[in-house]
PDB file of C-alpha atoms in Angstrom:
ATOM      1  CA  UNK V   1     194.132 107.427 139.017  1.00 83.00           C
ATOM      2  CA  UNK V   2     197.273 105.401 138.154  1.00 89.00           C
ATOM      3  CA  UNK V   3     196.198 105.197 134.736  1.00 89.00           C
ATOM      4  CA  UNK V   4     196.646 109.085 134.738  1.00 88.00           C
ATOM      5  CA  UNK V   5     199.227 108.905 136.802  1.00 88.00           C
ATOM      6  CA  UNK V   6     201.776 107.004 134.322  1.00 91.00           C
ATOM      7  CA  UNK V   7     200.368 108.893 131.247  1.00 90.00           C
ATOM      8  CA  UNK V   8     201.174 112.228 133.252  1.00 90.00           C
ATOM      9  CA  UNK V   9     204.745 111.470 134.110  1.00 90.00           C
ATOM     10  CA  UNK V  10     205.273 110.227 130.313  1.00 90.00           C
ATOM     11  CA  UNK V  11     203.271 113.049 128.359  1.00 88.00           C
ATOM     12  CA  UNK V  12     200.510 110.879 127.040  1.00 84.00           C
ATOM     13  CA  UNK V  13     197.840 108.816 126.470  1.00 84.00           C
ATOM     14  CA  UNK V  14     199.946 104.811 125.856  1.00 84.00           C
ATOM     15  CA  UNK V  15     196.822 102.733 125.820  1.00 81.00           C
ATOM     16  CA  UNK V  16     196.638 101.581 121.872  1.00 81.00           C
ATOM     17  CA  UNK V  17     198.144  98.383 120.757  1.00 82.00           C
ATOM     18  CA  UNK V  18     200.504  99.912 119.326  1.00 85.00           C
ATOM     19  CA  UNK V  19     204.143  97.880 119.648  1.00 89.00           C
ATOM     20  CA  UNK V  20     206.514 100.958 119.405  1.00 90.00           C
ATOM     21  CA  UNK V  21     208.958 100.950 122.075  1.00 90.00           C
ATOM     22  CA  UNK V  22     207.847 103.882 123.812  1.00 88.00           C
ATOM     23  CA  UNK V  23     203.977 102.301 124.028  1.00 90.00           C
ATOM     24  CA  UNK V  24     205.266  99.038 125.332  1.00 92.00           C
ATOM     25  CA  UNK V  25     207.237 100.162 128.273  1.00 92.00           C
ATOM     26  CA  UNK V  26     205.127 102.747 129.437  1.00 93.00           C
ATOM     27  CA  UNK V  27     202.323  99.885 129.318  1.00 94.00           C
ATOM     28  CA  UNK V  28     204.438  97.531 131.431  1.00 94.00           C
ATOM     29  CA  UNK V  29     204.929 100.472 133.696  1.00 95.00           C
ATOM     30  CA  UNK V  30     201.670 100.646 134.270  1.00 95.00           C
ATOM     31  CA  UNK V  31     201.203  97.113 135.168  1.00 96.00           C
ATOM     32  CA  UNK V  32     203.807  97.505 137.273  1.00 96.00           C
ATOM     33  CA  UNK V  33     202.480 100.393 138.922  1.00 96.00           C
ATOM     34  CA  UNK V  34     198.580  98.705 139.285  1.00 96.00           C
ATOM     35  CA  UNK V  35     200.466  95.316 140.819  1.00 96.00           C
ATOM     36  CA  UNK V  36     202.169  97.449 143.515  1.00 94.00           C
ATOM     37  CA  UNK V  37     198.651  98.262 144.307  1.00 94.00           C
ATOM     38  CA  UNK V  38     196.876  95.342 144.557  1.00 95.00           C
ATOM     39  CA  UNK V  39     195.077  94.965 141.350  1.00 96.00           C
ATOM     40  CA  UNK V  40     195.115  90.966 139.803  1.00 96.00           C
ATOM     41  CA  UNK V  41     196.475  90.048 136.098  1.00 95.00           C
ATOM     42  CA  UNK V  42     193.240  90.255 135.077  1.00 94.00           C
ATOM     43  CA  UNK V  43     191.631  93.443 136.397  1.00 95.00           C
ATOM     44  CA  UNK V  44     195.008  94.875 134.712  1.00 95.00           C
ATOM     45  CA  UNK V  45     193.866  92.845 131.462  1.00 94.00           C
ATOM     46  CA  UNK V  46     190.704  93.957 131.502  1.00 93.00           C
ATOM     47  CA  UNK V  47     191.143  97.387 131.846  1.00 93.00           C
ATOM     48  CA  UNK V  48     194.107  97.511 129.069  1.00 91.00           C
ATOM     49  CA  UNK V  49     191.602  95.140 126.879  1.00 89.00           C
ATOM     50  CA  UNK V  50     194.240  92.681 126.453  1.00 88.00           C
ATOM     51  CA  UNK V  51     193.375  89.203 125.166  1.00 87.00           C
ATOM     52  CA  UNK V  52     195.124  87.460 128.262  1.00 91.00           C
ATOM     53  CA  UNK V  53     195.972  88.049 131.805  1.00 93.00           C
ATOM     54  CA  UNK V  54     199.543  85.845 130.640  1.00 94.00           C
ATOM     55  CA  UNK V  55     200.250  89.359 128.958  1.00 92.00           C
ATOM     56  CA  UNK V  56     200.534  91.372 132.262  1.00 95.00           C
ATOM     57  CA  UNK V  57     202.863  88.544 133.963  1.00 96.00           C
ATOM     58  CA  UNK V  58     205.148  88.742 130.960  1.00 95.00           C
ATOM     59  CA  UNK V  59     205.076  92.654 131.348  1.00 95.00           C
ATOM     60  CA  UNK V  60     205.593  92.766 134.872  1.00 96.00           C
ATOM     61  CA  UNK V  61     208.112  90.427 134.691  1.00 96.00           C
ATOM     62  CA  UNK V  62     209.833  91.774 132.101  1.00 96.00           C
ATOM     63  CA  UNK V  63     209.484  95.866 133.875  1.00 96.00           C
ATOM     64  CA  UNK V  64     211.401  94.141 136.759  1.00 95.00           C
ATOM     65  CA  UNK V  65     214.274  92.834 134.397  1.00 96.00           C
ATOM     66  CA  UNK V  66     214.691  96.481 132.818  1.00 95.00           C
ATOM     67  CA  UNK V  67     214.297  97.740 136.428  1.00 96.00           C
ATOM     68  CA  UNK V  68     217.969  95.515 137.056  1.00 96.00           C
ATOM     69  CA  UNK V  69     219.660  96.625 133.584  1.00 96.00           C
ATOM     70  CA  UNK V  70     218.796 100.045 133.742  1.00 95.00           C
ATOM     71  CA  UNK V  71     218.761 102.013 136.783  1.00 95.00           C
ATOM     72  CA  UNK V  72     216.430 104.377 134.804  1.00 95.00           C
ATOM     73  CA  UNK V  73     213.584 102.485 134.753  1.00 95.00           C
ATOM     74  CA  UNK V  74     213.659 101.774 138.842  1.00 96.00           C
ATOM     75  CA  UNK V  75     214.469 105.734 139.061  1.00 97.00           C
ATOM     76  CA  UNK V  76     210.692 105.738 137.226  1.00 96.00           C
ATOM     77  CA  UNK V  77     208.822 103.677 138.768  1.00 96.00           C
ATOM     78  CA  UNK V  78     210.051 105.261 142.521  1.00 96.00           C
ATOM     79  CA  UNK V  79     208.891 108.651 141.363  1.00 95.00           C
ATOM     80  CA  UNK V  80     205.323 107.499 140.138  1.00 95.00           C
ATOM     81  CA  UNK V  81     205.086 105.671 142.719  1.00 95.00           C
ATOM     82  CA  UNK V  82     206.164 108.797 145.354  1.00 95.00           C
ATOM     83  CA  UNK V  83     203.364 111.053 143.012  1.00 93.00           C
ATOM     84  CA  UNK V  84     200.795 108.624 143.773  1.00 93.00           C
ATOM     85  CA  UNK V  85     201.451 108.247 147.385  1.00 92.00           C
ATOM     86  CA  UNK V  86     201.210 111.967 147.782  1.00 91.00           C
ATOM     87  CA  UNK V  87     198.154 112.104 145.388  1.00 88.00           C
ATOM     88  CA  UNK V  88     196.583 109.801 147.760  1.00 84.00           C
ATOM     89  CA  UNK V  89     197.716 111.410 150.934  1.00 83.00           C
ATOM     90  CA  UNK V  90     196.253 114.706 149.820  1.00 81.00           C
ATOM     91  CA  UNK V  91     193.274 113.117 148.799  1.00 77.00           C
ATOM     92  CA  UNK V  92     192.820 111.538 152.253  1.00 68.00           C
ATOM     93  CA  UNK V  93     193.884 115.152 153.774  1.00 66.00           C
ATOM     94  CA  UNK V  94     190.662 116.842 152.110  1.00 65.00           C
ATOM     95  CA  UNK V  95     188.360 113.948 152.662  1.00 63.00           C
ATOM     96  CA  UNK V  96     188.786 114.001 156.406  1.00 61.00           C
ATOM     97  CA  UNK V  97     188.966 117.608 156.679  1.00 60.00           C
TER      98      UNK V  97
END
């Protein structure tokens, strides 16, 4: 779901190892995103096919430095973040219907 999410809110698919600019940060959003909710370095890793979990720390890390610089980035993250929580909400909604 927050796979689909982030490839939703950016208008595609981002998971190739590809090291164009608009790959890698909608990558590290994603991390970002999957941290927020609980998953380790190395479910993220896994499920990215990275070759280590060190790769997710530098991305989160680095998400939350662009997140200081450049207001857009935090602006991003709050509204995937808001689409989930709604996602989720509804999802509960229909489940205990």
């Amino acid at each position: 779901m927050i796979y689909g999410m982030v490839a939703d809110f950016y208008g595609g698919d981002f998971n190739n190892h590809s090291h164009q600019r608009h790959y890698t940060d909608r990558r590290k959003m994603f991390c970002l995103v999957a941290r927020h909710y609980g998953y380790t370095f190395s479910e993220i890793q896994h499920f990215l096919d990275f070759k280590s979990h060190a790769t997710i720390v530098c991305a989160c890390k680095t998400m939350h430095n662009l997140m200081e610089v450049y207001p857009e980035f935090k602006r991003q993250f709050n509204i995937i973040i808001n689409n989930l929580e709604r996602k989720l909400h509804e999802q509960y909604i229909i489940v205990n219907e």
